CSV table of C-alpha atoms in Angstrom, one decimal:
chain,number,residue,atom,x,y,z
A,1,UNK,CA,85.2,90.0,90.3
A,2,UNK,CA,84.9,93.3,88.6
A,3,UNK,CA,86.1,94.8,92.1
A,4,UNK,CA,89.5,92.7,91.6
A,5,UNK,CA,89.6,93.4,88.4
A,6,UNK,CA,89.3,97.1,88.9
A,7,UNK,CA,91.9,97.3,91.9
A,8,UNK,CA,94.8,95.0,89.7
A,9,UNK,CA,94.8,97.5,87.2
A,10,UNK,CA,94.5,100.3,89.6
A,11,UNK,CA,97.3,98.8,91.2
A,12,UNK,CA,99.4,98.5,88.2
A,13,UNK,CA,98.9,101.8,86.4
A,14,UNK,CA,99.5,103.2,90.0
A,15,UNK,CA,103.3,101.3,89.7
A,16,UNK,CA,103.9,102.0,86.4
A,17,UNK,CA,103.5,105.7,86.9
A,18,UNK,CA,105.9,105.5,89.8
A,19,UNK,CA,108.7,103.6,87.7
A,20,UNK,CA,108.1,105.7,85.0
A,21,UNK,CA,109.4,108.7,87.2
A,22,UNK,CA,112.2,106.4,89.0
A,23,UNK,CA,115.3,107.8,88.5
A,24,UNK,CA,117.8,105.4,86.1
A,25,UNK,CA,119.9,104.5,89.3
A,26,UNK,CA,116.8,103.5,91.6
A,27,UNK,CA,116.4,100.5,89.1
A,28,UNK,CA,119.5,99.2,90.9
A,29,UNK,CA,119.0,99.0,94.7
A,30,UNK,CA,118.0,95.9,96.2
A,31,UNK,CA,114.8,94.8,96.6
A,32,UNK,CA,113.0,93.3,99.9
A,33,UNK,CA,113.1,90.3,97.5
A,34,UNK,CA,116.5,88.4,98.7
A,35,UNK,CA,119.0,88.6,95.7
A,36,UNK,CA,116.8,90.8,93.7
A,37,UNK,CA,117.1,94.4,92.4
A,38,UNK,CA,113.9,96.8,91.3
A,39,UNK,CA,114.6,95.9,87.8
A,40,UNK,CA,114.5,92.3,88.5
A,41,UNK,CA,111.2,92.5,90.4
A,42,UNK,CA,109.7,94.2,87.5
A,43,UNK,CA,110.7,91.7,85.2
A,44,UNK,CA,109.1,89.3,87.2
A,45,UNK,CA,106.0,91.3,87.5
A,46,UNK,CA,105.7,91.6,83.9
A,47,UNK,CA,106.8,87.8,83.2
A,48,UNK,CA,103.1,86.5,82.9
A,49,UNK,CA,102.6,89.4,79.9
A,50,UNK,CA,105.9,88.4,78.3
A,51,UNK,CA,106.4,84.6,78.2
A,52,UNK,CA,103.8,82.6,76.6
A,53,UNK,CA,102.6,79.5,78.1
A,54,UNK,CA,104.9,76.8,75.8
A,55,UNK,CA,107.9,79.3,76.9
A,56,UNK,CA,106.4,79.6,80.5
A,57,UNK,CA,106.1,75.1,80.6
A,58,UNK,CA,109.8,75.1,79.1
A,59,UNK,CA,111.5,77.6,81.2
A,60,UNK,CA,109.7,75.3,84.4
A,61,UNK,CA,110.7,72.0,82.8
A,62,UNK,CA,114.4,73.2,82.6
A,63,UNK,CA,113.8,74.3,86.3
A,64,UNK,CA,113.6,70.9,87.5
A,65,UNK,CA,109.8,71.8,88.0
A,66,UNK,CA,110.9,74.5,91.0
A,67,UNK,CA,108.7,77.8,90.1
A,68,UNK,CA,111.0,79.8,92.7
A,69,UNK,CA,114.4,78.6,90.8
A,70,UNK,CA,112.6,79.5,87.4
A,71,UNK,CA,111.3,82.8,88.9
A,72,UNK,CA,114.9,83.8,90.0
A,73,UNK,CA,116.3,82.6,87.0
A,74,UNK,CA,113.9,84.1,84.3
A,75,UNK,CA,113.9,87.3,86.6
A,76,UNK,CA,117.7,87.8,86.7
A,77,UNK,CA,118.2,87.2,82.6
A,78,UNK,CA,115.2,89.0,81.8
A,79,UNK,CA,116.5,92.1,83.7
A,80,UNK,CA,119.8,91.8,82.4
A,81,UNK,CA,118.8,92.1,78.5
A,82,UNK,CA,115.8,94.4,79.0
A,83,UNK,CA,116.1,98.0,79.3
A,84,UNK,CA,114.1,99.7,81.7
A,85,UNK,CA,111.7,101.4,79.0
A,86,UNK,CA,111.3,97.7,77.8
A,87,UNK,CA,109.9,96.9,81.4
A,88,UNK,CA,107.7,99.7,81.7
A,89,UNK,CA,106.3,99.4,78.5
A,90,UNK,CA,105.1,95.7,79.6
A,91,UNK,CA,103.8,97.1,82.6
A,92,UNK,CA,102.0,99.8,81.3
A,93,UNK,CA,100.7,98.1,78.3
A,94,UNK,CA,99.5,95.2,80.7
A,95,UNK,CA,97.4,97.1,83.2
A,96,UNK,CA,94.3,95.4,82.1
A,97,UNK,CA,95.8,91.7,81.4
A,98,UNK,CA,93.9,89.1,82.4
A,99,UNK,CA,96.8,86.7,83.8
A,100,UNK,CA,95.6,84.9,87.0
A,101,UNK,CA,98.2,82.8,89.1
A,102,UNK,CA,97.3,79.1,89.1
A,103,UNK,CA,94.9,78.6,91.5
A,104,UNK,CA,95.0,81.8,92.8
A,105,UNK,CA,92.4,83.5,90.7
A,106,UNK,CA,92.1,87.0,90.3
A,107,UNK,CA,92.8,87.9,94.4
A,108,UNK,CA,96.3,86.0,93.8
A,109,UNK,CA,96.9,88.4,90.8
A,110,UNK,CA,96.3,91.5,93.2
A,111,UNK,CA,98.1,90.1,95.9
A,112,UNK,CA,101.4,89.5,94.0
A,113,UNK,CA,101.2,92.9,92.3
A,114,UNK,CA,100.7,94.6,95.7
A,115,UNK,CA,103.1,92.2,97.8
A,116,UNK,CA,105.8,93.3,94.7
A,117,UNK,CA,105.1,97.0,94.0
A,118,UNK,CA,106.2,97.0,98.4
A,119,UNK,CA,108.9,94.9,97.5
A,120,UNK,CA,109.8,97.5,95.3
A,121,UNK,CA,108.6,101.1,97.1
A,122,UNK,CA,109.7,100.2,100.6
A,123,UNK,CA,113.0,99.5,100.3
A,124,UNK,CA,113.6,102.7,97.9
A,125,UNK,CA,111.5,105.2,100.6
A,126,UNK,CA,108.6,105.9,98.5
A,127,UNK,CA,106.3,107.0,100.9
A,128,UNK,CA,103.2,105.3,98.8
A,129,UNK,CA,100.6,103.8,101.3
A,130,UNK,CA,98.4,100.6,99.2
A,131,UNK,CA,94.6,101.9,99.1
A,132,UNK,CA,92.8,99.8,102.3
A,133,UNK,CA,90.9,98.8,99.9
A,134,UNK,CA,92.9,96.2,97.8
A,135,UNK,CA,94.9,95.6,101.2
A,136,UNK,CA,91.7,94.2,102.8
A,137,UNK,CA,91.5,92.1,99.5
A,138,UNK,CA,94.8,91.2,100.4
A,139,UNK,CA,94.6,90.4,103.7
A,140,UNK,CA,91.6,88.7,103.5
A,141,UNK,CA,93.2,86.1,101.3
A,142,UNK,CA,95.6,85.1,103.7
A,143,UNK,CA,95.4,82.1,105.9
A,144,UNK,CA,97.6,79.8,107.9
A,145,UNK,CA,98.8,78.2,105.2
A,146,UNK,CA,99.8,81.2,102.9
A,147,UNK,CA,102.0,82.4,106.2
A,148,UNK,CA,103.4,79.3,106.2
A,149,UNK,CA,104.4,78.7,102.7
A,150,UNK,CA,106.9,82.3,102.9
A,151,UNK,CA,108.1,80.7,106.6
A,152,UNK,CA,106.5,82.7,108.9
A,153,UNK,CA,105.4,81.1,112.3
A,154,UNK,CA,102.3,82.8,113.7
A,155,UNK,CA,102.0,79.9,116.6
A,156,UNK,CA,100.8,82.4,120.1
A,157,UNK,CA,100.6,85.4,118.2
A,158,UNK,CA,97.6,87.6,116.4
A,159,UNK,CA,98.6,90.2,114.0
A,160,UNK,CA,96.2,93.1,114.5
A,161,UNK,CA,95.9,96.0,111.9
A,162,UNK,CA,95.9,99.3,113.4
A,163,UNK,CA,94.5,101.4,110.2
A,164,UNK,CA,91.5,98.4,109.2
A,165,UNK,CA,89.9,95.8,111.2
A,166,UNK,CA,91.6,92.7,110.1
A,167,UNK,CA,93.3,89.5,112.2
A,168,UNK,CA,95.2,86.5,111.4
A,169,UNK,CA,96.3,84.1,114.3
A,170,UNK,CA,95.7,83.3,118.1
A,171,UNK,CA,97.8,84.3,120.9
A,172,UNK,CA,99.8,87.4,122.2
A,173,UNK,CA,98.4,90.3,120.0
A,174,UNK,CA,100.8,92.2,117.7
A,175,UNK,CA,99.5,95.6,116.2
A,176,UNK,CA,101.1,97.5,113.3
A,177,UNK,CA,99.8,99.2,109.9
A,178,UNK,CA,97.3,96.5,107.1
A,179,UNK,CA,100.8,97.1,104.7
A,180,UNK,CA,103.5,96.4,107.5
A,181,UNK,CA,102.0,92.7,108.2
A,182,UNK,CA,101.2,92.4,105.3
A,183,UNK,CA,105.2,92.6,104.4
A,184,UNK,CA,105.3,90.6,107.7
A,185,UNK,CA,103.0,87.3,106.8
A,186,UNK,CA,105.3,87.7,103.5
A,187,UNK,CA,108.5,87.1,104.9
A,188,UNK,CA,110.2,90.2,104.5
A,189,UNK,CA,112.2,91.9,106.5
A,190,UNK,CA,112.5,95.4,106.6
């Protein structure tokens, strides 16, 4: 655990330091999440540090129970009354926060502050690679059933890292970089 624990905040202070030197309009691109801009990716980063659990149960309950319509929602007002030093701030002050997604444990933590920090560098061209290292965590953590839930169909096909040896799936092999399937079992498209 202290392994996790040391690459979530590696990851963090590693994506903070980048924003930090984001130029004002590069908060304002989209996003590989659909309908989402940088800034509203990092207010959804940061919502687990903001919102405490009462606000967090509220904000769900007047979601009709749907995390993704409370995610987008919270994510899109957030952004709009938060400056950007306000975000970064969060992030930065929140490197070592213990938030955990339910049921996901600490991995789950990692995984959505890598999956979001590519959601945010990849689009933009920041040529920052994720250390193997947490992206083995990553990938590791992936099954089936996580592919599944962001609508990917693996059925016939093995994804193949070419920088790591990691698989997922039967069937025609693909190859490409640990980070580009990772993006890929993710449901973005690039």
């Amino acid at each position: 655990m202290t392994d996790v624990r040391a690459a979530i905040a590696a990851e963090r202070a590693e994506l903070a330091s980048l924003l930090t030197d984001l130029p004002a309009p590069q908060w304002d691109p989209p996003s590989l999440c659909e309908g989402w801009r940088v800034r509203e990716v990092v207010a959804h980063i940061t919502m687990a540090y903001r919102y405490s659990l009462p606000r967090f149960l509220g904000n769900l309950a007047r979601s009709g129970g749907n995390f993704n319509r409370m995610s987008d929602r919270c994510a899109k007002r957030d952004a709009a009354v938060l400056s950007t030093e306000d975000l970064l701030v969060s992030l930065r002050d929140n490197v070592n926060h213990p938030w955990k997604p339910p049921g996901g444990g600490y991995e789950g933590a990692l995984s959505h502050d890598v999956i979001h920090g590519l959601d945010i560098t990849v689009p933009l061209g920041v040529d920052r690679r994720v250390p193997l290292d947490r992206l083995r965590m990553v990938l590791d953590g992936m099954t089936e059933k996580n592919v599944k839930y962001f609508g990917v169909n693996l059925d016939g096909v093995q994804l193949r890292a070419t920088d790591m040896d990691w698989t997922l799936g039967s069937g025609t092999p693909k190859s490409a970089p640990a980070q580009d399937l990772l993006l890929f079992v993710c449901g973005r498209t690039i």
